[in-house]
């Protein structure tokens, strides 16, 4: 006799940053507790969630065009007598709110990042009342406490959100409006979650926050820990081998955090430290609160204690008013630093942010041309960095099998992807690898002694 359980199916599409990947996992877990299983086929989904990102160009437009396709799927399912609930989550949801359900009536629920723990309840309310719901307020209560405590672990690496929101108000950025003011989780909470993850086989934790190095979480005695304090707490967990953190602001690279890179062996020699531009005029217009020189000084301080550190950055070209001379200053800064990895974007106006209303918006063709020049330089730097690793033996933590199933994939301390041939029994282990070759985005080699 076969038993049949009518599990509800959820299809999730995640856009954007690691914060969204993390949030999608949390939503998946809250829904699993309510009887949902994930599906990769949108046609069989009783619930469709788009977890959106506002950072990329035309993000909102892409969401609306996805919603058009989802409406067709919903209509086809409806003809077959099946219901489909459609949810928009993430930063576009937070930024656009009711506008989404006005423009796309297919949407049943619009939910901001602060309310994910209430997702099962909100869906029930939608089904019971038939009313479309927009839930994008920033409630006082703390959302982390409500999420399902038992996180499923699929890999030896995991993200741990330690901080959310940002009070920096860079003039191009929606984060302070979509994610709200800075909030740090307590050390006790994070330690508990980290221990649980390590208990399930996690060996590397990446501490996440939009402004992660502004972390200031409560300690049991009522005082506050800085990020370096939290790192030294977490480093005491047996079985946890590696700690990373992202994304940092140059203004918050405090002496104690820099010192941690020298003193804490579990803290990996990699730092994502966005600079955005190399021109002081543009940095001021961006409200970045630092100059190019100050950024270079931070780099100098960190290289003094950790000469091998791999630095990565985010860059924006074509910010309003950017001249050729400003752009040259950006190129000069990139040449002066030498980045191991980078993410670069054409400036694109975000409604509601100060820069969107600035005069002197840069023509699209100029932005494209500058971005191409910058990316050529940054790609070259990444290749050089990877080439320097060839011939060395580096410890690699193996995370997963490659899609083609032939290789094991892991990461070096410098966050480089490393592929080797090997047995799946090695997943979750850190082994020395002799690096023999490099491609544009990854290294290859053999496990030392094999
Ligand atoms: N235009 C282009 N890039 C942006 N970013 C943030 N907002 C914008 C925008 N309006 C980039 C920044 C940030 C990264 C996550 O996205 O470089 O660091
Ligand atoms: Fe946005 Fe980062 Fe600036 Fe905060 S520090 S406003 S998250 S770019």
Short mmCIF file of C-alpha atoms and ligand atoms in Angstrom, two decimals:
data_model
loop_
_atom_site.label_atom_id
_atom_site.label_comp_id
_atom_site.label_asym_id
_atom_site.label_seq_id
_atom_site.Cartn_x
_atom_site.Cartn_y
_atom_site.Cartn_z
CA UNK A 1 0.00 0.00 0.00
CA UNK A 2 1.36 3.39 -0.83
CA UNK A 3 0.68 6.42 1.29
CA UNK A 4 0.09 9.78 -0.31
CA UNK A 5 0.64 13.06 1.45
CA UNK A 6 -0.71 16.14 -0.25
CA UNK A 7 2.26 18.41 0.48
CA UNK A 8 1.89 21.94 -0.74
CA UNK A 9 4.64 23.00 -3.10
CA UNK A 10 6.56 26.26 -3.10
CA UNK A 11 8.63 27.62 -5.97
CA UNK A 12 11.13 30.31 -4.96
CA UNK A 13 13.20 32.53 -7.21
CA UNK A 14 15.93 34.47 -5.46
CA UNK A 15 17.58 37.56 -6.90
CA UNK A 16 20.56 39.49 -5.64
CA UNK A 17 22.82 39.30 -2.67
CA UNK A 18 23.73 36.72 -0.04
CA UNK A 19 21.30 38.37 2.33
CA UNK A 20 18.49 37.35 0.00
CA UNK A 21 19.84 33.80 -0.36
CA UNK A 22 19.87 33.58 3.42
CA UNK A 23 16.36 35.04 3.67
CA UNK A 24 15.03 32.57 1.08
CA UNK A 25 16.41 29.70 3.12
CA UNK A 26 14.70 31.10 6.21
CA UNK A 27 11.40 31.50 4.35
CA UNK A 28 11.75 27.94 3.06
CA UNK A 29 12.20 26.70 6.60
CA UNK A 30 9.24 28.69 7.99
CA UNK A 31 7.12 27.24 5.17
CA UNK A 32 8.47 23.70 5.62
CA UNK A 33 7.20 23.84 9.19
CA UNK A 34 3.81 24.57 7.64
CA UNK A 35 3.90 21.58 5.28
CA UNK A 36 5.41 23.13 2.16
CA UNK A 37 8.06 21.35 0.11
CA UNK A 38 10.20 23.15 -2.44
CA UNK A 39 9.85 22.52 -6.14
CA UNK A 40 11.94 23.70 -9.06
CA UNK A 41 8.94 23.60 -11.42
CA UNK A 42 6.84 26.73 -11.29
CA UNK A 43 3.95 24.91 -13.01
CA UNK A 44 3.48 22.60 -10.03
CA UNK A 45 3.75 25.28 -7.34
CA UNK A 46 0.85 26.12 -5.04
CA UNK A 47 2.90 29.06 -3.85
CA UNK A 48 5.32 31.16 -5.91
CA UNK A 49 7.74 33.52 -4.17
CA UNK A 50 9.94 36.06 -5.91
CA UNK A 51 12.59 37.22 -3.46
CA UNK A 52 13.63 40.40 -5.19
CA UNK A 53 16.68 42.65 -5.21
CA UNK A 54 16.67 46.38 -5.82
CA UNK A 55 20.36 46.83 -6.46
CA UNK A 56 20.66 45.82 -10.08
CA UNK A 57 19.50 47.93 -12.95
CA UNK A 58 15.86 47.69 -13.91
CA UNK A 59 15.27 45.26 -11.07
CA UNK A 60 11.64 46.26 -10.63
CA UNK A 61 10.96 45.92 -14.37
CA UNK A 62 12.36 42.39 -14.36
CA UNK A 63 10.08 41.50 -11.47
CA UNK A 64 7.05 42.79 -13.38
CA UNK A 65 7.96 40.80 -16.47
CA UNK A 66 8.43 37.65 -14.35
CA UNK A 67 5.03 38.32 -12.82
CA UNK A 68 3.51 38.41 -16.31
CA UNK A 69 4.79 34.90 -16.97
CA UNK A 70 3.64 33.73 -13.54
CA UNK A 71 0.16 35.06 -14.28
CA UNK A 72 0.00 32.79 -17.35
CA UNK A 73 1.03 29.80 -15.22
CA UNK A 74 -1.53 30.70 -12.57
CA UNK A 75 -4.28 31.00 -15.22
CA UNK A 76 -3.40 27.61 -16.70
CA UNK A 77 -3.45 26.02 -13.22
CA UNK A 78 -6.74 27.71 -12.46
CA UNK A 79 -8.26 26.14 -15.58
CA UNK A 80 -7.09 22.78 -14.18
CA UNK A 81 -8.85 23.58 -10.88
CA UNK A 82 -5.72 24.41 -8.88
CA UNK A 83 -4.99 27.49 -6.79
CA UNK A 84 -1.73 29.41 -6.90
CA UNK A 85 -0.65 32.05 -4.40
CA UNK A 86 1.89 34.60 -5.61
CA UNK A 87 4.18 36.45 -3.20
CA UNK A 88 6.72 39.19 -3.82
CA UNK A 89 9.33 39.49 -1.09
CA UNK A 90 12.67 41.28 -0.70
CA UNK A 91 13.82 44.79 -1.40
CA UNK A 92 11.57 45.56 -4.38
CA UNK A 93 8.62 44.52 -2.20
CA UNK A 94 9.85 46.80 0.56
CA UNK A 95 10.48 49.72 -1.79
CA UNK A 96 7.37 49.50 -3.96
CA UNK A 97 4.83 48.15 -1.46
CA UNK A 98 1.22 48.55 -2.59
CA UNK A 99 2.38 49.75 -6.01
CA UNK A 100 3.19 46.12 -6.84
CA UNK A 101 -0.25 44.72 -6.24
CA UNK A 102 -1.71 47.73 -8.08
CA UNK A 103 0.45 47.15 -11.17
CA UNK A 104 0.37 43.36 -10.98
CA UNK A 105 -2.99 42.16 -9.64
CA UNK A 106 -1.70 38.56 -9.85
CA UNK A 107 0.22 39.27 -6.63
CA UNK A 108 -1.54 38.02 -3.52
CA UNK A 109 1.01 39.07 -0.94
CA UNK A 110 3.75 41.69 -0.80
CA UNK A 111 6.05 41.08 2.14
CA UNK A 112 9.13 42.98 3.35
CA UNK A 113 12.17 41.35 4.97
CA UNK A 114 11.00 42.27 8.46
CA UNK A 115 7.93 40.03 8.23
CA UNK A 116 9.19 36.74 6.77
CA UNK A 117 8.55 34.85 9.98
CA UNK A 118 4.85 35.70 9.56
CA UNK A 119 4.69 34.29 6.02
CA UNK A 120 2.64 31.16 6.86
CA UNK A 121 0.13 33.27 8.83
CA UNK A 122 -0.10 35.90 6.13
CA UNK A 123 -0.77 33.25 3.49
CA UNK A 124 -3.53 31.75 5.62
CA UNK A 125 -5.03 35.19 6.10
CA UNK A 126 -4.96 35.75 2.34
CA UNK A 127 -6.70 32.42 1.70
CA UNK A 128 -9.27 32.99 4.44
CA UNK A 129 -10.21 36.59 3.63
CA UNK A 130 -9.53 36.73 -0.11
CA UNK A 131 -7.91 40.12 0.46
CA UNK A 132 -4.58 41.00 -1.05
CA UNK A 133 -2.01 41.80 1.61
CA UNK A 134 0.86 44.30 1.71
CA UNK A 135 3.09 43.85 4.75
CA UNK A 136 6.08 46.14 4.57
CA UNK A 137 6.12 47.95 7.91
CA UNK A 138 9.15 47.78 10.19
CA UNK A 139 7.61 46.28 13.32
CA UNK A 140 9.25 46.84 16.68
CA UNK A 141 9.50 43.14 17.43
CA UNK A 142 12.65 41.39 16.42
CA UNK A 143 12.25 39.17 13.40
CA UNK A 144 15.15 36.81 14.00
CA UNK A 145 13.60 35.41 17.16
CA UNK A 146 10.58 34.16 15.24
CA UNK A 147 12.25 32.19 12.51
CA UNK A 148 12.33 28.42 12.69
CA UNK A 149 15.19 27.54 15.05
CA UNK A 150 16.36 24.39 13.28
CA UNK A 151 18.23 25.48 10.18
CA UNK A 152 18.79 22.82 7.59
CA UNK A 153 22.39 22.50 6.57
CA UNK A 154 23.34 21.36 3.10
CA UNK A 155 26.98 22.35 3.01
CA UNK A 156 30.08 22.82 5.12
CA UNK A 157 29.67 26.56 4.68
CA UNK A 158 26.82 28.73 5.91
CA UNK A 159 25.82 32.35 6.25
CA UNK A 160 24.88 33.83 9.58
CA UNK A 161 23.14 37.20 9.55
CA UNK A 162 24.51 39.18 12.47
CA UNK A 163 23.39 42.66 11.53
CA UNK A 164 20.80 44.21 9.27
CA UNK A 165 20.07 47.65 7.96
CA UNK A 166 22.26 50.67 7.51
CA UNK A 167 22.30 54.28 8.72
CA UNK A 168 24.98 55.48 6.33
CA UNK A 169 22.65 56.86 3.63
CA UNK A 170 24.97 56.76 0.65
CA UNK A 171 23.07 58.91 -1.83
CA UNK A 172 22.76 56.17 -4.48
CA UNK A 173 21.55 53.39 -2.19
CA UNK A 174 18.10 52.10 -1.23
CA UNK A 175 19.22 49.92 1.66
CA UNK A 176 18.56 52.46 4.46
CA UNK A 177 15.02 52.83 3.08
CA UNK A 178 14.32 49.15 2.36
CA UNK A 179 16.12 47.49 5.27
CA UNK A 180 15.78 50.22 7.85
CA UNK A 181 18.16 51.33 10.57
CA UNK A 182 21.07 49.28 11.79
CA UNK A 183 20.21 46.44 14.09
CA UNK A 184 22.68 43.94 15.60
CA UNK A 185 21.76 40.55 17.03
CA UNK A 186 23.04 39.65 20.48
CA UNK A 187 26.23 37.66 20.93
CA UNK A 188 24.39 34.96 22.91
CA UNK A 189 21.87 34.44 20.11
CA UNK A 190 24.54 34.25 17.48
CA UNK A 191 26.69 31.90 19.49
CA UNK A 192 23.74 29.57 19.93
CA UNK A 193 22.94 29.56 16.23
CA UNK A 194 26.59 29.16 15.28
CA UNK A 195 26.99 26.18 17.64
CA UNK A 196 23.90 24.55 16.18
CA UNK A 197 25.25 25.01 12.65
CA UNK A 198 28.64 23.60 13.56
CA UNK A 199 26.87 20.67 15.23
CA UNK A 200 25.31 19.93 11.84
CA UNK A 201 28.61 19.92 10.00
CA UNK A 202 29.23 23.57 9.12
CA UNK A 203 32.96 24.36 9.11
CA UNK A 204 32.94 27.88 7.69
CA UNK A 205 30.67 30.75 8.71
CA UNK A 206 30.28 33.98 6.79
CA UNK A 207 28.90 36.67 9.06
CA UNK A 208 26.50 38.80 7.07
CA UNK A 209 25.29 42.34 7.36
CA UNK A 210 24.80 45.32 5.06
CA UNK A 211 27.19 47.19 7.33
CA UNK A 212 28.72 44.23 9.06
CA UNK A 213 31.68 45.95 10.65
CA UNK A 214 29.38 48.42 12.37
CA UNK A 215 28.15 45.41 14.38
CA UNK A 216 27.47 46.26 18.02
CA UNK A 217 25.58 43.37 19.59
CA UNK A 218 24.62 43.04 23.23
CA UNK A 219 26.72 40.94 25.56
CA UNK A 220 25.18 39.12 28.53
CA UNK A 221 26.51 41.73 31.00
CA UNK A 222 24.70 44.52 29.15
CA UNK A 223 27.80 45.90 27.44
CA UNK A 224 28.31 45.74 23.68
CA UNK A 225 30.61 43.60 21.57
CA UNK A 226 32.25 44.88 18.41
CA UNK A 227 32.65 42.66 15.37
CA UNK A 228 36.13 41.60 16.49
CA UNK A 229 34.68 40.68 19.91
CA UNK A 230 32.01 38.56 18.25
CA UNK A 231 34.60 36.91 16.03
CA UNK A 232 36.74 35.92 19.00
CA UNK A 233 33.65 34.50 20.74
CA UNK A 234 32.71 32.42 17.71
CA UNK A 235 36.30 31.35 17.08
CA UNK A 236 36.19 29.42 20.36
CA UNK A 237 33.63 27.00 18.93
CA UNK A 238 35.35 23.66 18.37
CA UNK A 239 34.82 22.35 14.86
CA UNK A 240 34.40 25.80 13.35
CA UNK A 241 37.44 26.25 11.15
CA UNK A 242 36.88 29.43 9.20
CA UNK A 243 35.19 32.78 9.76
CA UNK A 244 34.50 35.48 7.16
CA UNK A 245 32.39 38.63 7.21
CA UNK A 246 30.78 40.85 4.61
CA UNK A 247 30.02 43.70 3.69
CA UNK A 248 32.25 46.24 5.44
CA UNK A 249 32.35 50.03 5.27
CA UNK A 250 35.80 51.71 5.25
CA UNK A 251 34.76 54.03 8.09
CA UNK A 252 34.19 51.09 10.42
CA UNK A 253 37.54 49.30 9.91
CA UNK A 254 38.51 49.79 13.54
CA UNK A 255 41.94 48.99 14.99
CA UNK A 256 40.61 45.98 16.90
CA UNK A 257 39.07 44.50 13.76
CA UNK A 258 42.28 44.99 11.81
CA UNK A 259 44.22 43.42 14.68
CA UNK A 260 41.89 40.42 14.58
CA UNK A 261 43.19 39.68 11.07
CA UNK A 262 46.65 39.28 12.58
CA UNK A 263 45.65 37.46 15.75
CA UNK A 264 42.73 35.18 14.94
CA UNK A 265 43.85 32.23 12.82
CA UNK A 266 40.26 31.23 12.01
CA UNK A 267 39.58 34.63 10.44
CA UNK A 268 40.24 34.21 6.72
CA UNK A 269 42.56 36.61 4.86
CA UNK A 270 39.85 38.09 2.67
CA UNK A 271 38.10 41.44 3.01
CA UNK A 272 35.25 42.82 0.92
CA UNK A 273 35.66 46.56 1.37
CA UNK A 274 33.68 48.54 -1.21
CA UNK A 275 35.14 51.91 -2.19
CA UNK A 276 32.65 52.78 -5.03
CA UNK A 277 34.83 55.56 -6.53
CA UNK A 278 38.38 56.92 -6.42
CA UNK A 279 37.39 60.57 -6.79
CA UNK A 280 37.02 62.64 -3.62
CA UNK A 281 34.46 64.88 -5.31
CA UNK A 282 32.30 61.88 -6.23
CA UNK A 283 32.86 60.18 -2.86
CA UNK A 284 31.56 63.35 -1.18
CA UNK A 285 28.54 63.50 -3.53
CA UNK A 286 27.92 59.84 -2.71
CA UNK A 287 28.01 60.70 1.02
CA UNK A 288 30.54 57.90 1.54
CA UNK A 289 32.12 59.77 4.47
CA UNK A 290 35.70 58.96 3.42
CA UNK A 291 38.23 60.13 0.86
CA UNK A 292 40.30 58.03 -1.54
CA UNK A 293 43.35 58.67 0.61
CA UNK A 294 41.55 57.49 3.75
CA UNK A 295 40.56 54.30 1.95
CA UNK A 296 44.14 53.70 0.86
CA UNK A 297 45.27 54.23 4.44
CA UNK A 298 42.85 51.54 5.67
CA UNK A 299 44.26 49.19 3.05
CA UNK A 300 47.78 50.01 4.21
CA UNK A 301 46.89 49.32 7.86
CA UNK A 302 45.38 45.96 7.08
CA UNK A 303 48.21 44.93 4.77
CA UNK A 304 50.69 45.86 7.48
CA UNK A 305 49.27 43.13 9.73
CA UNK A 306 48.18 40.69 7.01
CA UNK A 307 50.30 41.22 3.88
CA UNK A 308 48.63 38.37 1.98
CA UNK A 309 45.05 39.62 2.47
CA UNK A 310 42.82 39.41 -0.61
CA UNK A 311 40.82 42.60 -1.05
CA UNK A 312 37.61 42.95 -3.00
CA UNK A 313 35.43 45.92 -3.80
CA UNK A 314 32.22 47.26 -5.31
CA UNK A 315 32.55 50.10 -7.81
CA UNK A 316 30.02 52.44 -9.39
CA UNK A 317 30.82 54.27 -12.63
CA UNK A 318 28.83 57.17 -14.06
CA UNK A 319 27.57 58.57 -10.78
CA UNK A 320 25.89 61.97 -11.52
CA UNK A 321 28.53 64.59 -12.30
CA UNK A 322 31.36 62.06 -12.83
CA UNK A 323 33.87 63.58 -15.26
CA UNK A 324 36.62 61.83 -17.19
CA UNK A 325 39.07 63.10 -14.53
CA UNK A 326 36.92 61.60 -11.75
CA UNK A 327 36.85 58.30 -13.58
CA UNK A 328 40.64 58.41 -14.05
CA UNK A 329 40.93 58.86 -10.27
CA UNK A 330 38.90 55.66 -9.88
CA UNK A 331 41.23 53.83 -12.25
CA UNK A 332 44.24 55.16 -10.31
CA UNK A 333 42.84 53.97 -7.01
CA UNK A 334 42.17 50.50 -8.44
CA UNK A 335 45.74 50.36 -9.76
CA UNK A 336 47.08 51.49 -6.37
CA UNK A 337 45.20 48.79 -4.44
CA UNK A 338 45.21 45.72 -6.69
CA UNK A 339 41.95 43.88 -6.02
CA UNK A 340 41.59 40.11 -5.93
CA UNK A 341 37.88 40.30 -6.77
CA UNK A 342 35.35 42.97 -7.61
CA UNK A 343 31.81 43.83 -8.51
CA UNK A 344 31.28 46.88 -10.70
CA UNK A 345 28.11 48.60 -11.82
CA UNK A 346 26.87 51.44 -13.95
CA UNK A 347 25.14 53.96 -11.74
CA UNK A 348 21.39 53.59 -12.04
CA UNK A 349 18.97 55.95 -10.30
CA UNK A 350 16.86 54.44 -7.54
CA UNK A 351 13.59 56.26 -6.95
CA UNK A 352 13.52 58.01 -3.59
CA UNK A 353 17.32 58.28 -3.22
CA UNK A 354 19.00 61.72 -3.33
CA UNK A 355 21.27 60.91 -6.29
CA UNK A 356 18.29 60.07 -8.49
CA UNK A 357 17.37 63.78 -8.51
CA UNK A 358 20.89 65.14 -9.01
CA UNK A 359 21.73 67.19 -12.10
CA UNK A 360 24.38 65.99 -14.54
CA UNK A 361 23.24 62.41 -14.95
CA UNK A 362 25.89 60.70 -17.08
CA UNK A 363 24.81 59.46 -20.53
CA UNK A 364 24.36 55.70 -20.85
CA UNK A 365 27.01 55.35 -23.57
CA UNK A 366 29.63 57.06 -21.37
CA UNK A 367 28.75 54.78 -18.45
CA UNK A 368 29.08 51.70 -20.65
CA UNK A 369 32.42 52.78 -22.01
CA UNK A 370 33.82 53.54 -18.53
CA UNK A 371 32.48 50.29 -17.10
CA UNK A 372 34.20 48.32 -19.87
CA UNK A 373 37.54 50.04 -19.16
CA UNK A 374 37.22 49.50 -15.42
CA UNK A 375 36.19 45.87 -15.75
CA UNK A 376 39.10 45.17 -18.08
CA UNK A 377 41.47 46.42 -15.38
CA UNK A 378 39.68 44.61 -12.54
CA UNK A 379 39.51 41.31 -14.44
CA UNK A 380 43.22 41.58 -15.16
CA UNK A 381 43.93 42.14 -11.46
CA UNK A 382 41.83 39.10 -10.53
CA UNK A 383 43.72 36.95 -13.05
CA UNK A 384 47.04 38.15 -11.72
CA UNK A 385 45.98 37.38 -8.18
CA UNK A 386 44.88 33.87 -9.19
CA UNK A 387 48.08 33.32 -11.20
CA UNK A 388 50.14 34.07 -8.10
CA UNK A 389 48.51 31.10 -6.37
CA UNK A 390 49.66 28.64 -9.04
CA UNK A 391 52.57 26.61 -7.69
CA UNK A 392 51.49 27.14 -4.08
CA UNK A 393 49.83 24.65 -1.75
CA UNK A 394 46.74 26.11 -0.10
CA UNK A 395 44.20 24.66 2.33
CA UNK A 396 40.84 24.12 0.61
CA UNK A 397 37.54 23.47 2.35
CA UNK A 398 35.46 21.27 0.06
CA UNK A 399 31.83 22.38 -0.19
CA UNK A 400 30.09 20.53 -3.00
CA UNK A 401 30.42 18.60 -6.22
CA UNK A 402 30.57 20.59 -9.44
CA UNK A 403 27.47 20.51 -11.61
CA UNK A 404 29.20 18.17 -14.05
CA UNK A 405 29.76 15.90 -11.03
CA UNK A 406 33.36 15.28 -11.99
CA UNK A 407 35.06 17.72 -9.64
CA UNK A 408 34.95 18.59 -5.98
CA UNK A 409 34.63 22.32 -5.45
CA UNK A 410 35.98 24.21 -2.48
CA UNK A 411 37.46 27.54 -1.51
CA UNK A 412 40.94 28.70 -0.68
CA UNK A 413 41.43 31.03 2.31
CA UNK A 414 41.28 33.87 -0.24
CA UNK A 415 37.78 32.82 -1.37
CA UNK A 416 39.05 31.52 -4.71
CA UNK A 417 37.05 28.61 -6.12
CA UNK A 418 39.24 25.53 -6.35
CA UNK A 419 38.35 22.39 -8.33
CA UNK A 420 40.00 19.01 -7.89
CA UNK A 421 39.15 15.45 -8.78
CA UNK A 422 38.21 13.61 -5.62
CA UNK A 423 35.82 11.48 -3.67
CA UNK A 424 32.63 12.89 -2.14
CA UNK A 425 33.81 11.57 1.22
CA UNK A 426 36.12 14.60 1.28
CA UNK A 427 33.22 17.07 1.39
CA UNK A 428 33.34 19.12 4.58
CA UNK A 429 37.06 18.56 5.00
CA UNK A 430 39.89 21.04 4.62
CA UNK A 431 42.85 19.59 2.73
CA UNK A 432 46.04 21.01 1.24
CA UNK A 433 45.81 21.38 -2.53
CA UNK A 434 48.72 21.88 -4.91
CA UNK A 435 47.42 24.57 -7.25
CA UNK A 436 48.38 23.83 -10.85
CA UNK A 437 46.26 26.05 -13.04
CA UNK A 438 43.91 28.98 -13.11
CA UNK A 439 41.00 30.10 -15.24
CA UNK A 440 39.21 33.44 -15.14
CA UNK A 441 37.22 32.65 -11.99
CA UNK A 442 38.71 29.52 -10.50
CA UNK A 443 41.79 27.45 -9.73
CA UNK A 444 42.51 23.80 -10.34
CA UNK A 445 44.91 21.42 -8.70
CA UNK A 446 45.42 18.12 -6.94
CA UNK A 447 45.10 17.21 -3.30
CA UNK A 448 48.62 17.26 -1.89
CA UNK A 449 50.15 13.82 -1.47
CA UNK A 450 47.66 12.19 -3.86
N1 LIG B 1 23.49 52.09 -8.95
C1 LIG B 1 24.52 51.25 -9.21
N2 LIG B 1 25.08 50.45 -8.28
C2 LIG B 1 24.56 50.48 -7.05
N3 LIG B 1 24.89 49.80 -5.93
C3 LIG B 1 24.05 50.17 -4.96
N4 LIG B 1 23.17 51.07 -5.40
C4 LIG B 1 23.48 51.31 -6.71
C5 LIG B 1 22.95 52.15 -7.72
N5 LIG B 1 21.93 52.99 -7.47
C6 LIG B 1 26.03 48.89 -5.86
C7 LIG B 1 27.08 49.42 -4.87
C8 LIG B 1 26.90 48.49 -3.68
C9 LIG B 1 26.51 47.21 -4.37
C10 LIG B 1 25.87 46.18 -3.50
O1 LIG B 1 25.59 47.63 -5.37
O2 LIG B 1 28.36 49.27 -5.45
O3 LIG B 1 28.08 48.37 -2.92
FE1 LIG B 2 24.00 51.33 1.06
FE2 LIG B 2 26.32 50.23 1.93
FE3 LIG B 2 26.02 52.92 1.75
FE4 LIG B 2 24.71 51.54 3.63
S1 LIG B 2 26.95 51.78 3.45
S2 LIG B 2 23.87 53.18 2.36
S3 LIG B 2 24.23 49.65 2.53
S4 LIG B 2 26.03 51.43 0.04
#
